[in-house]
Amino acid sequence: MYDPLVSSCPAGLPLARSYWSSTTELAPPRPPLQGGHKADVVVIGAGFTGLLTAWYLASEYGREVTVLEANRVGFGASARNGGFVLKGSGRLSYAQMASRWSLDTAKGIYQEFSEAVSRVEDIIRTTAIDCEPQQQGYLKIAHSPKAMASMQAGADFIARHMGQGAEFISPEQLKAEFLYHQQSFGALRLADGFGLNPLKLLLGYAQLAEQAGVVINEGSTVLGSRQEAAGYVLETSQGQLQANALVYAGNAYSQPSLTDMLAGRFLPILSNVIVTEPLSDELLREAGLYSRQVAMDTRVLKYYYRLLPDNRLLFGGRGAVWGKDADDYVYVRRLQQAMCRAFPALSRVSLSHHWHGWLAAAMDDMPHVYTKGGAGYSMGYCGAGVSFSAQAAWRLAGMLSGVKPPQLPLYGTPLPHFPLAPLRRLGQWGYYHYGRFRDALG
C-alpha cells in the first residue's frame, strides 16, 4: 500500500478499483519525459490542482507548461473522492474566523469558497465537460440536537454578515422529502453544492490543459530537483527538465523529500468509500432515499453520502490511520454498518465497489496557496478539494505570474508545521478516538 509518509513514490501502481474507474474509459497512457527539455513552468502532479494551474498559466498568462505525473492522470485523490462540489471551510466556523482575524477576513474567505463552487460550474458549462453533474443542493445532516443548534447559529451568522441564508429542514421534513435518515435531527440545506463524476471531470481538465498547449508526461516520477541561478532542474528516470518556475501539486500524494517547502507541513489522511449495487425503486422508497443532493453529517468523524445516477448509494468516511492497514476490510465493514444504521433497509444490499485514497490535512484546517522564489503549492483542502482546487489553481497561476491575491489567510502564508511532525500519526490516532467518543455522546 502506498503511504506518502513511508513510500518514495506511487510510480507503477494500479489505479484505484473505484466506481469511477469502472465506468469511465481512460485515454491511452501519455509518454514519459525522455531526454532533456525546457519549460517556463513545471507542475508536479496531474490532479485537479496541477491540471487547472497548468491550464490557467497557459490560457490566461501565455506560459509554456509541462506537467509531470508519477503515475497516470486519475491515480490520486482527484479520482478517488466522492465527487462532492462543496463550499467547505474546514473545521472553523465563519464566526470563529471573524473572532480569530476579522469580520472582513471571514467575509473574504466565504467569498473565495463560494466562487470556487461557481468556478467549477462555469468550467463544466462553458467547456462542455461531461461529468454527470447532479441535482443541486447540499444537506448538512445534524447528528444531534446540539449539532442542529450549532448549525443554526452558524447559518444565522452568515445570513447577518454575508447576506446569504440557508434553508432549515425539520427532522420530519428531512425524512419525508429528502432522506429518511434514522440518526438525524434535521438539516441545513445550502443551494450551491452538487455531485459529479470526479474522474470524468479530471479527464476533462486534462483535455483543456492539452488544448491550451500544456504537455503532460505520465510515468514521470521526479527523483530529484535542485534550484540553480537560472531556475529549477528536475530529474526523472528517463529525462531532465529545466524550468523557470515550479509547482508542487500532488496534495497528499506529494513527495515531502523533494522540498523543504512541504516537509512536516501536511498530514495524509485516508478516506474510504463504498458503493452499493443499484437499488430498485421499491428499495429506494423503503430506505427513504428521495433526493440526489449531496449530504454530509456533523460528526467529528464525518460520513458523507449521495445517490448516484444509476441508483447506487455512495457512502464515505475515514479509514485507517496507517497506510499498512489501509486494505483491512474492517474499514469497509465499519462504513457499511454506519450506512445501515442510517438507512436500515440497506442491510440486505450488497456492495459493488470499495476503495480508499489519501487527502492532505493542514495543521490549521485551512487551505494554503503559497509561492516563494518561483516555486509554489496549493494544499490542505479539508475535504472540499473538488471545488476549492479550481479557485486555488486560478489564484496560484496568478501569483506565479505577478498577480497579487486577496489579503486572506488562504493566500501567501505557508502551511504551518505540525509540532513533533514524526509523531503526527500518533496524534491522528488519538484524535480519532476522541472523535468517536464525542460522536457517541452526540
PDB file of N, CA, C and O in Angstrom, residues 144-177:
ATOM      1  N   SER A 144     -27.223  15.330  16.086  1.00  0.00           N
ATOM      2  CA  SER A 144     -27.714  15.503  17.461  1.00  0.00           C
ATOM      3  C   SER A 144     -28.444  16.837  17.557  1.00  0.00           C
ATOM      4  O   SER A 144     -28.217  17.737  16.715  1.00  0.00           O
ATOM      5  N   PRO A 145     -29.303  17.019  18.547  1.00  0.00           N
ATOM      6  CA  PRO A 145     -29.954  18.327  18.723  1.00  0.00           C
ATOM      7  C   PRO A 145     -28.938  19.448  18.938  1.00  0.00           C
ATOM      8  O   PRO A 145     -29.123  20.565  18.450  1.00  0.00           O
ATOM      9  N   LYS A 146     -27.860  19.157  19.658  1.00  0.00           N
ATOM     10  CA  LYS A 146     -26.821  20.155  19.894  1.00  0.00           C
ATOM     11  C   LYS A 146     -26.168  20.584  18.579  1.00  0.00           C
ATOM     12  O   LYS A 146     -25.901  21.772  18.361  1.00  0.00           O
ATOM     13  N   ALA A 147     -25.939  19.613  17.691  1.00  0.00           N
ATOM     14  CA  ALA A 147     -25.340  19.937  16.393  1.00  0.00           C
ATOM     15  C   ALA A 147     -26.281  20.800  15.565  1.00  0.00           C
ATOM     16  O   ALA A 147     -25.840  21.707  14.849  1.00  0.00           O
ATOM     17  N   MET A 148     -27.578  20.540  15.656  1.00  0.00           N
ATOM     18  CA  MET A 148     -28.545  21.336  14.904  1.00  0.00           C
ATOM     19  C   MET A 148     -28.554  22.772  15.399  1.00  0.00           C
ATOM     20  O   MET A 148     -28.583  23.724  14.598  1.00  0.00           O
ATOM     21  N   ALA A 149     -28.491  22.969  16.712  1.00  0.00           N
ATOM     22  CA  ALA A 149     -28.471  24.318  17.275  1.00  0.00           C
ATOM     23  C   ALA A 149     -27.209  25.063  16.840  1.00  0.00           C
ATOM     24  O   ALA A 149     -27.250  26.257  16.526  1.00  0.00           O
ATOM     25  N   SER A 150     -26.092  24.350  16.805  1.00  0.00           N
ATOM     26  CA  SER A 150     -24.838  24.958  16.385  1.00  0.00           C
ATOM     27  C   SER A 150     -24.890  25.362  14.914  1.00  0.00           C
ATOM     28  O   SER A 150     -24.424  26.444  14.533  1.00  0.00           O
ATOM     29  N   MET A 151     -25.470  24.489  14.070  1.00  0.00           N
ATOM     30  CA  MET A 151     -25.611  24.820  12.652  1.00  0.00           C
ATOM     31  C   MET A 151     -26.494  26.035  12.452  1.00  0.00           C
ATOM     32  O   MET A 151     -26.227  26.896  11.617  1.00  0.00           O
ATOM     33  N   GLN A 152     -27.567  26.119  13.237  1.00  0.00           N
ATOM     34  CA  GLN A 152     -28.477  27.246  13.102  1.00  0.00           C
ATOM     35  C   GLN A 152     -27.778  28.553  13.468  1.00  0.00           C
ATOM     36  O   GLN A 152     -27.941  29.566  12.787  1.00  0.00           O
ATOM     37  N   ALA A 153     -26.955  28.507  14.514  1.00  0.00           N
ATOM     38  CA  ALA A 153     -26.211  29.704  14.905  1.00  0.00           C
ATOM     39  C   ALA A 153     -25.238  30.113  13.799  1.00  0.00           C
ATOM     40  O   ALA A 153     -25.085  31.303  13.498  1.00  0.00           O
ATOM     41  N   GLY A 154     -24.584  29.128  13.192  1.00  0.00           N
ATOM     42  CA  GLY A 154     -23.658  29.421  12.105  1.00  0.00           C
ATOM     43  C   GLY A 154     -24.361  30.011  10.902  1.00  0.00           C
ATOM     44  O   GLY A 154     -23.859  30.952  10.268  1.00  0.00           O
ATOM     45  N   ALA A 155     -25.514  29.463  10.561  1.00  0.00           N
ATOM     46  CA  ALA A 155     -26.268  29.973   9.419  1.00  0.00           C
ATOM     47  C   ALA A 155     -26.795  31.380   9.686  1.00  0.00           C
ATOM     48  O   ALA A 155     -26.833  32.225   8.788  1.00  0.00           O
ATOM     49  N   ASP A 156     -27.196  31.657  10.925  1.00  0.00           N
ATOM     50  CA  ASP A 156     -27.659  32.997  11.276  1.00  0.00           C
ATOM     51  C   ASP A 156     -26.522  34.007  11.132  1.00  0.00           C
ATOM     52  O   ASP A 156     -26.737  35.134  10.672  1.00  0.00           O
ATOM     53  N   PHE A 157     -25.312  33.599  11.512  1.00  0.00           N
ATOM     54  CA  PHE A 157     -24.151  34.482  11.370  1.00  0.00           C
ATOM     55  C   PHE A 157     -23.902  34.810   9.903  1.00  0.00           C
ATOM     56  O   PHE A 157     -23.671  35.967   9.539  1.00  0.00           O
ATOM     57  N   ILE A 158     -23.988  33.794   9.057  1.00  0.00           N
ATOM     58  CA  ILE A 158     -23.789  34.002   7.621  1.00  0.00           C
ATOM     59  C   ILE A 158     -24.877  34.915   7.062  1.00  0.00           C
ATOM     60  O   ILE A 158     -24.609  35.836   6.285  1.00  0.00           O
ATOM     61  N   ALA A 159     -26.124  34.677   7.469  1.00  0.00           N
ATOM     62  CA  ALA A 159     -27.227  35.488   6.962  1.00  0.00           C
ATOM     63  C   ALA A 159     -27.075  36.954   7.369  1.00  0.00           C
ATOM     64  O   ALA A 159     -27.379  37.865   6.585  1.00  0.00           O
ATOM     65  N   ARG A 160     -26.589  37.197   8.594  1.00  0.00           N
ATOM     66  CA  ARG A 160     -26.429  38.571   9.070  1.00  0.00           C
ATOM     67  C   ARG A 160     -25.275  39.287   8.371  1.00  0.00           C
ATOM     68  O   ARG A 160     -25.373  40.468   8.056  1.00  0.00           O
ATOM     69  N   HIS A 161     -24.185  38.559   8.130  1.00  0.00           N
ATOM     70  CA  HIS A 161     -22.964  39.237   7.708  1.00  0.00           C
ATOM     71  C   HIS A 161     -22.574  38.982   6.251  1.00  0.00           C
ATOM     72  O   HIS A 161     -21.838  39.775   5.672  1.00  0.00           O
ATOM     73  N   MET A 162     -23.002  37.879   5.674  1.00  0.00           N
ATOM     74  CA  MET A 162     -22.634  37.572   4.299  1.00  0.00           C
ATOM     75  C   MET A 162     -23.787  37.811   3.333  1.00  0.00           C
ATOM     76  O   MET A 162     -23.622  37.686   2.123  1.00  0.00           O
ATOM     77  N   GLY A 163     -24.969  38.079   3.859  1.00  0.00           N
ATOM     78  CA  GLY A 163     -26.103  38.369   3.006  1.00  0.00           C
ATOM     79  C   GLY A 163     -26.743  37.153   2.371  1.00  0.00           C
ATOM     80  O   GLY A 163     -27.526  37.277   1.444  1.00  0.00           O
ATOM     81  N   GLN A 164     -26.403  35.972   2.847  1.00  0.00           N
ATOM     82  CA  GLN A 164     -26.998  34.758   2.300  1.00  0.00           C
ATOM     83  C   GLN A 164     -27.465  33.873   3.449  1.00  0.00           C
ATOM     84  O   GLN A 164     -26.757  33.723   4.447  1.00  0.00           O
ATOM     85  N   GLY A 165     -28.632  33.321   3.305  1.00  0.00           N
ATOM     86  CA  GLY A 165     -29.165  32.451   4.326  1.00  0.00           C
ATOM     87  C   GLY A 165     -29.097  31.000   3.908  1.00  0.00           C
ATOM     88  O   GLY A 165     -28.551  30.652   2.876  1.00  0.00           O
ATOM     89  N   ALA A 166     -29.637  30.150   4.741  1.00  0.00           N
ATOM     90  CA  ALA A 166     -29.716  28.729   4.454  1.00  0.00           C
ATOM     91  C   ALA A 166     -31.097  28.242   4.850  1.00  0.00           C
ATOM     92  O   ALA A 166     -31.761  28.834   5.705  1.00  0.00           O
ATOM     93  N   GLU A 167     -31.520  27.187   4.214  1.00  0.00           N
ATOM     94  CA  GLU A 167     -32.841  26.627   4.490  1.00  0.00           C
ATOM     95  C   GLU A 167     -32.725  25.576   5.588  1.00  0.00           C
ATOM     96  O   GLU A 167     -31.930  24.645   5.497  1.00  0.00           O
ATOM     97  N   PHE A 168     -33.525  25.745   6.645  1.00  0.00           N
ATOM     98  CA  PHE A 168     -33.536  24.752   7.707  1.00  0.00           C
ATOM     99  C   PHE A 168     -34.601  23.711   7.432  1.00  0.00           C
ATOM    100  O   PHE A 168     -35.731  24.032   7.086  1.00  0.00           O
ATOM    101  N   ILE A 169     -34.206  22.474   7.580  1.00  0.00           N
ATOM    102  CA  ILE A 169     -35.096  21.351   7.308  1.00  0.00           C
ATOM    103  C   ILE A 169     -35.383  20.637   8.628  1.00  0.00           C
ATOM    104  O   ILE A 169     -34.468  20.166   9.309  1.00  0.00           O
ATOM    105  N   SER A 170     -36.644  20.575   8.999  1.00  0.00           N
ATOM    106  CA  SER A 170     -37.007  19.894  10.242  1.00  0.00           C
ATOM    107  C   SER A 170     -36.770  18.396  10.105  1.00  0.00           C
ATOM    108  O   SER A 170     -36.702  17.864   8.987  1.00  0.00           O
ATOM    109  N   PRO A 171     -36.653  17.678  11.235  1.00  0.00           N
ATOM    110  CA  PRO A 171     -36.488  16.223  11.137  1.00  0.00           C
ATOM    111  C   PRO A 171     -37.603  15.566  10.342  1.00  0.00           C
ATOM    112  O   PRO A 171     -37.362  14.643   9.559  1.00  0.00           O
ATOM    113  N   GLU A 172     -38.821  16.052  10.514  1.00  0.00           N
ATOM    114  CA  GLU A 172     -39.962  15.464   9.814  1.00  0.00           C
ATOM    115  C   GLU A 172     -39.872  15.717   8.310  1.00  0.00           C
ATOM    116  O   GLU A 172     -40.112  14.820   7.493  1.00  0.00           O
ATOM    117  N   GLN A 173     -39.537  16.961   7.941  1.00  0.00           N
ATOM    118  CA  GLN A 173     -39.428  17.286   6.517  1.00  0.00           C
ATOM    119  C   GLN A 173     -38.260  16.552   5.878  1.00  0.00           C
ATOM    120  O   GLN A 173     -38.362  16.069   4.736  1.00  0.00           O
ATOM    121  N   LEU A 174     -37.152  16.457   6.602  1.00  0.00           N
ATOM    122  CA  LEU A 174     -35.987  15.748   6.070  1.00  0.00           C
ATOM    123  C   LEU A 174     -36.348  14.314   5.720  1.00  0.00           C
ATOM    124  O   LEU A 174     -36.018  13.813   4.637  1.00  0.00           O
ATOM    125  N   LYS A 175     -37.047  13.648   6.641  1.00  0.00           N
ATOM    126  CA  LYS A 175     -37.375  12.241   6.441  1.00  0.00           C
ATOM    127  C   LYS A 175     -38.492  12.032   5.421  1.00  0.00           C
ATOM    128  O   LYS A 175     -38.564  10.972   4.797  1.00  0.00           O
ATOM    129  N   ALA A 176     -39.314  13.033   5.228  1.00  0.00           N
ATOM    130  CA  ALA A 176     -40.422  12.894   4.283  1.00  0.00           C
ATOM    131  C   ALA A 176     -40.044  13.275   2.866  1.00  0.00           C
ATOM    132  O   ALA A 176     -40.581  12.707   1.903  1.00  0.00           O
ATOM    133  N   GLU A 177     -39.099  14.221   2.705  1.00  0.00           N
ATOM    134  CA  GLU A 177     -38.829  14.768   1.384  1.00  0.00           C
ATOM    135  C   GLU A 177     -37.423  14.522   0.859  1.00  0.00           C
ATOM    136  O   GLU A 177     -37.202  14.589  -0.351  1.00  0.00           O
TER     137      GLU A 177
END
